[in-house]
mmCIF file of C-alpha atoms in Angstrom:
data_model
loop_
_atom_site.group_PDB
_atom_site.id
_atom_site.type_symbol
_atom_site.label_atom_id
_atom_site.label_comp_id
_atom_site.label_asym_id
_atom_site.label_seq_id
_atom_site.Cartn_x
_atom_site.Cartn_y
_atom_site.Cartn_z
ATOM 1 C CA MET A 1 -12.210 -110.263 32.772
ATOM 2 C CA GLN A 2 -10.625 -107.863 35.153
ATOM 3 C CA ASN A 3 -10.886 -104.144 34.567
ATOM 4 C CA PRO A 4 -9.003 -102.930 31.451
ATOM 5 C CA ILE A 5 -5.409 -102.011 32.304
ATOM 6 C CA ILE A 6 -4.297 -98.513 31.309
ATOM 7 C CA SER A 7 -0.642 -98.659 30.275
ATOM 8 C CA SER A 8 1.911 -95.887 30.689
ATOM 9 C CA ARG A 9 1.407 -95.097 27.005
ATOM 10 C CA GLY A 10 -2.273 -94.486 27.481
ATOM 11 C CA GLN A 11 -3.419 -97.717 25.828
ATOM 12 C CA ILE A 12 -6.391 -99.676 27.074
ATOM 13 C CA ASN A 13 -5.256 -103.284 27.365
ATOM 14 C CA VAL A 14 -8.156 -105.720 27.210
ATOM 15 C CA VAL A 15 -7.297 -109.365 27.942
ATOM 16 C CA LEU A 16 -9.780 -111.926 26.649
ATOM 17 C CA ASN A 17 -9.483 -114.892 28.979
ATOM 18 C CA HIS A 18 -12.172 -116.960 27.203
ATOM 19 C CA GLN A 19 -13.726 -118.064 30.525
ATOM 20 C CA GLU A 20 -17.492 -118.103 30.520
ATOM 21 C CA LYS A 21 -19.132 -115.940 33.152
ATOM 22 C CA SER A 22 -22.683 -116.880 32.244
ATOM 23 C CA ARG A 23 -24.386 -115.471 35.322
ATOM 24 C CA ARG A 24 -22.830 -112.028 34.990
ATOM 25 C CA SER A 25 -23.278 -112.117 31.226
ATOM 26 C CA ARG A 26 -27.002 -112.780 31.572
ATOM 27 C CA GLN A 27 -27.316 -109.922 34.028
ATOM 28 C CA GLN A 28 -25.568 -107.577 31.607
ATOM 29 C CA GLN A 29 -27.923 -108.471 28.776
ATOM 30 C CA GLN A 30 -31.219 -108.222 30.639
ATOM 31 C CA PHE A 31 -33.039 -104.936 30.252
ATOM 32 C CA LEU A 32 -35.795 -104.008 32.650
ATOM 33 C CA SER A 33 -38.537 -103.556 30.059
ATOM 34 C CA SER A 34 -39.452 -104.186 26.444
ATOM 35 C CA GLU A 35 -39.127 -100.430 25.893
ATOM 36 C CA GLU A 36 -35.502 -100.546 27.028
ATOM 37 C CA ARG A 37 -34.839 -103.591 24.857
ATOM 38 C CA GLU A 38 -36.189 -101.763 21.829
ATOM 39 C CA LYS A 39 -34.150 -98.665 22.679
ATOM 40 C CA HIS A 40 -30.933 -100.685 22.962
ATOM 41 C CA TYR A 41 -31.589 -103.150 20.135
ATOM 42 C CA VAL A 42 -28.119 -102.553 18.622
ATOM 43 C CA LEU A 43 -26.398 -103.748 21.790
ATOM 44 C CA GLU A 44 -28.711 -106.733 22.126
ATOM 45 C CA ARG A 45 -28.119 -107.738 18.506
ATOM 46 C CA VAL A 46 -24.329 -107.576 18.761
ATOM 47 C CA GLU A 47 -24.387 -109.543 22.040
ATOM 48 C CA LYS A 48 -26.489 -112.267 20.410
ATOM 49 C CA GLU A 49 -24.035 -112.412 17.516
ATOM 50 C CA LEU A 50 -21.139 -112.819 19.933
ATOM 51 C CA GLU A 51 -23.044 -115.511 21.844
ATOM 52 C CA SER A 52 -23.051 -117.606 18.664
ATOM 53 C CA LEU A 53 -19.247 -117.703 18.853
ATOM 54 C CA VAL A 54 -17.128 -119.690 21.296
ATOM 55 C CA GLY A 55 -15.222 -117.644 23.867
ATOM 56 C CA LEU A 56 -14.963 -113.866 23.296
ATOM 57 C CA THR A 57 -17.027 -113.226 26.416
ATOM 58 C CA ASP A 58 -14.903 -110.244 27.328
ATOM 59 C CA VAL A 59 -15.143 -108.753 23.832
ATOM 60 C CA ARG A 60 -18.856 -108.486 24.536
ATOM 61 C CA ARG A 61 -18.100 -106.586 27.723
ATOM 62 C CA PHE A 62 -15.712 -104.260 25.886
ATOM 63 C CA LEU A 63 -18.271 -103.534 23.156
ATOM 64 C CA LYS A 64 -20.895 -102.827 25.798
ATOM 65 C CA GLU A 65 -18.562 -100.249 27.327
ATOM 66 C CA VAL A 66 -18.103 -98.626 23.906
ATOM 67 C CA TYR A 67 -21.871 -98.746 23.320
ATOM 68 C CA ALA A 68 -22.551 -97.109 26.689
ATOM 69 C CA TRP A 69 -20.045 -94.330 25.962
ATOM 70 C CA LEU A 70 -21.576 -93.628 22.528
ATOM 71 C CA TYR A 71 -25.125 -93.735 23.883
ATOM 72 C CA ILE A 72 -24.308 -91.369 26.761
ATOM 73 C CA ASN A 73 -22.625 -89.027 24.279
ATOM 74 C CA LYS A 74 -25.879 -88.988 22.334
ATOM 75 C CA CYS A 75 -27.771 -88.123 25.531
ATOM 76 C CA ARG A 76 -25.289 -85.339 26.325
ATOM 77 C CA LYS A 77 -25.740 -83.894 22.844
ATOM 78 C CA GLU A 78 -29.502 -83.880 23.271
ATOM 79 C CA GLN A 79 -29.014 -81.895 26.508
ATOM 80 C CA GLY A 80 -26.773 -79.362 24.792
ATOM 81 C CA LEU A 81 -23.638 -80.634 26.522
ATOM 82 C CA LYS A 82 -20.240 -80.819 24.878
ATOM 83 C CA VAL A 83 -19.497 -84.073 23.052
ATOM 84 C CA THR A 84 -15.953 -84.951 22.005
ATOM 85 C CA LYS A 85 -14.875 -87.718 19.655
ATOM 86 C CA GLN A 86 -12.234 -90.268 20.548
ATOM 87 C CA SER A 87 -9.768 -92.162 18.409
ATOM 88 C CA LEU A 88 -10.864 -95.810 18.071
ATOM 89 C CA HIS A 89 -7.844 -97.265 16.268
ATOM 90 C CA MET A 90 -6.944 -100.666 17.750
ATOM 91 C CA ILE A 91 -4.238 -103.298 18.139
ATOM 92 C CA PHE A 92 -5.254 -106.992 18.110
ATOM 93 C CA LYS A 93 -2.592 -109.396 19.399
ATOM 94 C CA GLY A 94 -2.733 -113.186 19.356
ATOM 95 C CA ASN A 95 -2.172 -116.404 17.444
ATOM 96 C CA PRO A 96 -4.116 -117.264 14.259
ATOM 97 C CA GLY A 97 -7.642 -118.614 14.599
ATOM 98 C CA THR A 98 -8.479 -116.742 17.818
ATOM 99 C CA GLY A 99 -11.239 -114.601 16.298
ATOM 100 C CA LYS A 100 -9.384 -111.390 15.420
ATOM 101 C CA THR A 101 -10.809 -111.003 11.916
ATOM 102 C CA THR A 102 -14.290 -112.048 13.058
ATOM 103 C CA VAL A 103 -14.260 -109.414 15.813
ATOM 104 C CA ALA A 104 -12.933 -106.761 13.406
ATOM 105 C CA ARG A 105 -15.821 -107.444 11.017
ATOM 106 C CA LEU A 106 -18.311 -107.305 13.892
ATOM 107 C CA ILE A 107 -16.834 -104.014 15.141
ATOM 108 C CA ALA A 108 -17.179 -102.473 11.672
ATOM 109 C CA LYS A 109 -20.858 -103.408 11.580
ATOM 110 C CA PHE A 110 -21.398 -102.266 15.164
ATOM 111 C CA PHE A 111 -19.778 -98.855 14.580
ATOM 112 C CA TYR A 112 -21.906 -98.379 11.474
ATOM 113 C CA GLU A 113 -25.107 -99.035 13.425
ATOM 114 C CA MET A 114 -23.946 -96.586 16.093
ATOM 115 C CA ASN A 115 -23.252 -93.913 13.428
ATOM 116 C CA VAL A 116 -19.523 -93.913 14.154
ATOM 117 C CA LEU A 117 -18.741 -95.143 10.637
ATOM 118 C CA SER A 118 -20.693 -94.182 7.515
ATOM 119 C CA LYS A 119 -20.402 -97.548 5.711
ATOM 120 C CA GLY A 120 -19.291 -100.231 8.180
ATOM 121 C CA HIS A 121 -17.364 -102.397 5.726
ATOM 122 C CA LEU A 122 -14.071 -104.210 6.389
ATOM 123 C CA ILE A 123 -11.048 -103.963 4.111
ATOM 124 C CA GLU A 124 -8.554 -106.696 5.009
ATOM 125 C CA VAL A 125 -5.008 -106.208 3.695
ATOM 126 C CA GLU A 126 -1.466 -107.464 4.203
ATOM 127 C CA ARG A 127 2.009 -106.165 3.377
ATOM 128 C CA ALA A 128 1.794 -106.903 -0.364
ATOM 129 C CA ASP A 129 -1.321 -104.722 -0.650
ATOM 130 C CA LEU A 130 0.474 -101.709 0.804
ATOM 131 C CA VAL A 131 4.161 -101.918 -0.105
ATOM 132 C CA GLY A 132 5.243 -100.981 -3.643
ATOM 133 C CA GLU A 133 8.373 -101.639 -5.669
ATOM 134 C CA TYR A 134 9.820 -98.142 -6.005
ATOM 135 C CA ILE A 135 9.901 -94.779 -4.223
ATOM 136 C CA GLY A 136 6.453 -93.187 -4.155
ATOM 137 C CA HIS A 137 4.649 -96.370 -5.189
ATOM 138 C CA THR A 138 4.079 -97.493 -1.589
ATOM 139 C CA ALA A 139 2.532 -94.209 -0.479
ATOM 140 C CA GLN A 140 0.085 -94.334 -3.395
ATOM 141 C CA LYS A 141 -0.859 -97.989 -2.778
ATOM 142 C CA THR A 142 -1.387 -97.294 0.918
ATOM 143 C CA ARG A 143 -3.486 -94.185 0.229
ATOM 144 C CA ASP A 144 -5.602 -96.211 -2.212
ATOM 145 C CA MET A 145 -6.339 -98.800 0.480
ATOM 146 C CA ILE A 146 -7.165 -96.085 3.020
ATOM 147 C CA LYS A 147 -9.534 -94.553 0.483
ATOM 148 C CA LYS A 148 -11.270 -97.912 0.025
ATOM 149 C CA ALA A 149 -11.622 -98.188 3.804
ATOM 150 C CA GLN A 150 -13.210 -94.741 4.221
ATOM 151 C CA GLY A 151 -16.338 -95.111 6.331
ATOM 152 C CA GLY A 152 -15.247 -98.547 7.527
ATOM 153 C CA VAL A 153 -12.396 -100.531 9.067
ATOM 154 C CA LEU A 154 -8.953 -101.086 7.552
ATOM 155 C CA PHE A 155 -7.649 -104.371 9.005
ATOM 156 C CA ILE A 156 -3.941 -105.101 8.495
ATOM 157 C CA ASP A 157 -2.977 -108.646 9.435
ATOM 158 C CA GLU A 158 0.655 -109.422 10.330
ATOM 159 C CA ALA A 159 1.197 -105.670 10.508
ATOM 160 C CA TYR A 160 4.715 -106.129 11.914
ATOM 161 C CA SER A 161 5.821 -107.308 8.445
ATOM 162 C CA LEU A 162 5.779 -103.639 7.386
ATOM 163 C CA ALA A 163 8.897 -103.077 9.501
ATOM 164 C CA ARG A 164 10.826 -106.213 8.625
ATOM 165 C CA GLY A 165 13.031 -104.737 5.896
ATOM 166 C CA GLY A 166 14.751 -102.102 7.985
ATOM 167 C CA GLU A 167 15.263 -98.414 7.254
ATOM 168 C CA LYS A 168 15.695 -98.811 3.473
ATOM 169 C CA ASP A 169 12.603 -100.970 3.024
ATOM 170 C CA PHE A 170 9.466 -99.406 1.514
ATOM 171 C CA GLY A 171 7.437 -100.762 4.431
ATOM 172 C CA LYS A 172 8.484 -97.727 6.473
ATOM 173 C CA GLU A 173 6.858 -95.534 3.839
ATOM 174 C CA ALA A 174 3.596 -97.454 4.328
ATOM 175 C CA ILE A 175 3.781 -96.911 8.100
ATOM 176 C CA ASP A 176 4.422 -93.178 7.664
ATOM 177 C CA THR A 177 1.475 -92.878 5.268
ATOM 178 C CA LEU A 178 -0.817 -94.738 7.666
ATOM 179 C CA VAL A 179 0.226 -92.551 10.599
ATOM 180 C CA LYS A 180 -0.432 -89.367 8.624
ATOM 181 C CA SER A 181 -3.885 -90.589 7.565
ATOM 182 C CA MET A 182 -4.694 -91.577 11.150
ATOM 183 C CA GLU A 183 -4.087 -87.965 12.148
ATOM 184 C CA ASP A 184 -5.712 -86.265 9.150
ATOM 185 C CA GLN A 185 -8.703 -88.607 8.863
ATOM 186 C CA GLN A 186 -8.895 -90.154 12.311
ATOM 187 C CA HIS A 187 -12.704 -90.129 12.441
ATOM 188 C CA ASP A 188 -13.281 -91.254 8.827
ATOM 189 C CA PHE A 189 -12.074 -94.817 9.316
ATOM 190 C CA VAL A 190 -10.827 -97.184 12.022
ATOM 191 C CA LEU A 191 -7.415 -98.810 11.625
ATOM 192 C CA ILE A 192 -6.843 -102.204 13.267
ATOM 193 C CA LEU A 193 -3.339 -103.703 13.262
ATOM 194 C CA ALA A 194 -3.202 -107.426 14.051
ATOM 195 C CA GLY A 195 -0.594 -110.129 14.514
ATOM 196 C CA TYR A 196 1.371 -112.356 16.882
ATOM 197 C CA SER A 197 1.799 -110.790 20.331
ATOM 198 C CA ALA A 198 5.614 -110.685 20.565
ATOM 199 C CA GLU A 199 6.044 -109.431 16.998
ATOM 200 C CA MET A 200 3.415 -106.718 17.482
ATOM 201 C CA ASP A 201 5.096 -105.538 20.701
ATOM 202 C CA TYR A 202 8.429 -105.278 18.860
ATOM 203 C CA PHE A 203 6.805 -103.512 15.911
ATOM 204 C CA LEU A 204 5.263 -100.886 18.189
ATOM 205 C CA SER A 205 8.580 -100.364 19.978
ATOM 206 C CA LEU A 206 10.259 -99.320 16.715
ATOM 207 C CA ASN A 207 8.221 -96.122 16.503
ATOM 208 C CA PRO A 208 7.801 -94.322 19.866
ATOM 209 C CA GLY A 209 4.838 -92.349 18.561
ATOM 210 C CA LEU A 210 2.934 -95.359 17.265
ATOM 211 C CA PRO A 211 1.513 -96.964 20.469
ATOM 212 C CA SER A 212 -0.220 -93.767 21.602
ATOM 213 C CA ARG A 213 -2.134 -93.634 18.323
ATOM 214 C CA PHE A 214 -3.836 -96.935 19.176
ATOM 215 C CA PRO A 215 -5.795 -96.334 22.408
ATOM 216 C CA VAL A 216 -7.343 -99.808 22.417
ATOM 217 C CA ASN A 217 -5.062 -102.837 22.727
ATOM 218 C CA ILE A 218 -6.765 -106.256 22.802
ATOM 219 C CA ASP A 219 -5.062 -109.590 23.494
ATOM 220 C CA PHE A 220 -6.628 -112.748 22.041
ATOM 221 C CA PRO A 221 -5.321 -115.773 24.016
ATOM 222 C CA ASP A 222 -5.392 -119.276 22.592
ATOM 223 C CA TYR A 223 -8.625 -121.212 23.054
ATOM 224 C CA THR A 224 -8.742 -123.762 25.863
ATOM 225 C CA THR A 225 -9.143 -127.448 25.027
ATOM 226 C CA ASP A 226 -12.801 -127.322 26.111
ATOM 227 C CA GLU A 227 -13.433 -124.334 23.842
ATOM 228 C CA LEU A 228 -11.765 -126.069 20.896
ATOM 229 C CA MET A 229 -13.971 -129.109 21.487
ATOM 230 C CA GLU A 230 -17.030 -126.841 21.546
ATOM 231 C CA ILE A 231 -15.952 -125.284 18.239
ATOM 232 C CA GLY A 232 -15.588 -128.807 16.845
ATOM 233 C CA ARG A 233 -19.067 -129.796 18.036
ATOM 234 C CA ARG A 234 -20.600 -126.740 16.392
ATOM 235 C CA LEU A 235 -18.786 -127.437 13.134
ATOM 236 C CA LEU A 236 -20.060 -131.023 13.191
ATOM 237 C CA ASP A 237 -23.626 -129.885 13.940
ATOM 238 C CA GLU A 238 -23.544 -127.496 10.993
ATOM 239 C CA ARG A 239 -22.450 -130.331 8.711
ATOM 240 C CA GLU A 240 -24.905 -132.873 10.237
ATOM 241 C CA TYR A 241 -22.255 -135.139 11.757
ATOM 242 C CA ARG A 242 -21.751 -136.437 15.263
ATOM 243 C CA LEU A 243 -18.682 -137.690 17.097
ATOM 244 C CA THR A 244 -18.599 -140.945 19.038
ATOM 245 C CA LYS A 245 -17.387 -140.950 22.648
ATOM 246 C CA ASP A 246 -14.142 -142.717 21.787
ATOM 247 C CA GLY A 247 -13.632 -140.254 18.955
ATOM 248 C CA GLU A 248 -14.225 -137.350 21.301
ATOM 249 C CA TRP A 249 -11.659 -138.543 23.814
ATOM 250 C CA LYS A 250 -9.108 -139.196 21.069
ATOM 251 C CA VAL A 251 -9.510 -135.673 19.687
ATOM 252 C CA ARG A 252 -9.432 -134.106 23.161
ATOM 253 C CA ASP A 253 -6.207 -135.892 24.132
ATOM 254 C CA TYR A 254 -4.599 -134.927 20.839
ATOM 255 C CA LEU A 255 -5.570 -131.271 21.274
ATOM 256 C CA LYS A 256 -4.023 -131.190 24.757
ATOM 257 C CA ARG A 257 -0.760 -132.633 23.408
ATOM 258 C CA VAL A 258 -0.564 -130.315 20.400
ATOM 259 C CA LYS A 259 -1.358 -127.228 22.474
ATOM 260 C CA ALA A 260 1.440 -128.115 24.915
ATOM 261 C CA GLU A 261 3.935 -128.665 22.080
ATOM 262 C CA HIS A 262 3.055 -125.531 20.092
ATOM 263 C CA LYS A 263 2.582 -122.768 22.648
ATOM 264 C CA ARG A 264 4.460 -120.252 20.503
ATOM 265 C CA ALA A 265 2.250 -120.532 17.410
ATOM 266 C CA PHE A 266 -1.008 -122.465 17.329
ATOM 267 C CA SER A 267 -3.780 -122.054 14.762
ATOM 268 C CA ASN A 268 -6.637 -122.571 17.257
ATOM 269 C CA GLY A 269 -10.025 -122.554 15.508
ATOM 270 C CA ARG A 270 -8.459 -123.217 12.122
ATOM 271 C CA PHE A 271 -6.707 -126.286 13.520
ATOM 272 C CA ILE A 272 -9.862 -127.956 14.851
ATOM 273 C CA ARG A 273 -11.727 -127.075 11.642
ATOM 274 C CA ASN A 274 -8.990 -128.705 9.536
ATOM 275 C CA LEU A 275 -8.990 -131.787 11.787
ATOM 276 C CA ILE A 276 -12.758 -132.145 11.359
ATOM 277 C CA GLU A 277 -12.584 -131.773 7.583
ATOM 278 C CA GLN A 278 -9.747 -134.314 7.336
ATOM 279 C CA ALA A 279 -11.780 -136.783 9.448
ATOM 280 C CA ILE A 280 -14.814 -136.311 7.179
ATOM 281 C CA ARG A 281 -12.681 -137.260 4.181
ATOM 282 C CA ALA A 282 -11.306 -140.295 6.053
ATOM 283 C CA GLN A 283 -14.835 -141.359 6.992
ATOM 284 C CA ALA A 284 -15.871 -141.158 3.326
ATOM 285 C CA VAL A 285 -13.004 -143.477 2.330
ATOM 286 C CA ARG A 286 -13.945 -145.903 5.124
ATOM 287 C CA LEU A 287 -17.623 -146.018 4.158
ATOM 288 C CA LEU A 288 -16.709 -146.527 0.516
ATOM 289 C CA ALA A 289 -14.588 -149.563 1.464
ATOM 290 C CA GLU A 290 -17.292 -150.932 3.781
ATOM 291 C CA ASP A 291 -20.047 -150.303 1.221
ATOM 292 C CA GLN A 292 -22.324 -149.124 4.055
ATOM 293 C CA TYR A 293 -24.405 -145.990 3.567
ATOM 294 C CA ASN A 294 -27.268 -145.938 6.070
ATOM 295 C CA ARG A 295 -28.101 -142.649 7.781
ATOM 296 C CA ASP A 296 -26.386 -143.467 11.070
ATOM 297 C CA MET A 297 -23.125 -144.387 9.370
ATOM 298 C CA LEU A 298 -23.258 -141.357 7.090
ATOM 299 C CA THR A 299 -23.494 -139.006 10.058
ATOM 300 C CA THR A 300 -21.034 -140.657 12.478
ATOM 301 C CA LEU A 301 -17.330 -139.966 12.896
ATOM 302 C CA CYS A 302 -15.447 -142.478 15.040
ATOM 303 C CA ALA A 303 -11.942 -142.597 16.524
ATOM 304 C CA ASP A 304 -10.565 -144.455 13.487
ATOM 305 C CA ASP A 305 -11.471 -141.499 11.273
ATOM 306 C CA PHE A 306 -8.907 -139.370 13.133
ATOM 307 C CA ASP A 307 -5.533 -140.675 11.971
ATOM 308 C CA PHE A 308 -3.257 -138.099 13.537
ATOM 309 C CA GLU A 309 -0.028 -139.979 12.786
ATOM 310 C CA ASN A 310 -0.586 -139.972 9.030
ATOM 311 C CA GLY A 311 -2.578 -136.748 8.799
ATOM 312 C CA HIS A 312 -1.537 -133.550 7.092
ATOM 313 C CA VAL A 313 -2.986 -130.908 9.415
ATOM 314 C CA GLU A 314 -0.417 -128.429 10.702
ATOM 315 C CA PRO A 315 -0.921 -126.955 14.192
#
């Protein structure tokens, strides 16, 4: 990842390119002594958790920057130096299945361990959880959700839907209530708005004062074909299955074609998971017809188990 780009609105734009930089990553994680490792156990733990996921290499770098800032603030406080808090509200932009919710949950836990948040839980909501049916109802519903998120992270997926109804829609009331709470209680919870990139950009453009309230702006690009295959392999390992070579090439070719045809909206990790689960069901039907149940057959998925033409998995 290149250095974060500071926009004219003061946002930190972090682009996650999903390319492994293993050498640099290893250097970042290695502490000089066991004493240092013990001192920075929170950082080491969160890096190990991220390593268990595919991609997200640059999220690890971003979290290390946040960790370093918080740790240095602690050192400044111990030396009697002035320590100021910063707003940590964030925008996550990208297609479904790119890890946005997973990262939000990890951030909540990380901020709790760093004493930024008092509870570290994640409250995930959508438009229906915030927008009411009459004047005043929306503000109360939104305040209730903010109250539930106190000490943790409030994660609003498809946040742009709050602005879809225009000026007379109650969604504007939800936005106004959120903005007020961000100012009045900015250090009591972290607000993360998430959704498709283009829609989120348009949503932020509707309210000139909104972008500046979210200093961290993270883009989640689609996974590469290799990364999707790695996700598939891990899913199969967890379920004690393996994929034959011809099956692997069939899946890989199909992923390349689907990604090229659905650049605008692609479900990424969810798509490969659904393909795997559909193939497992197809394999079960095949084995039942063949009346063959030895261990090798029970754990093997072949090319014939991936019937993309007659499947029901949406990209």
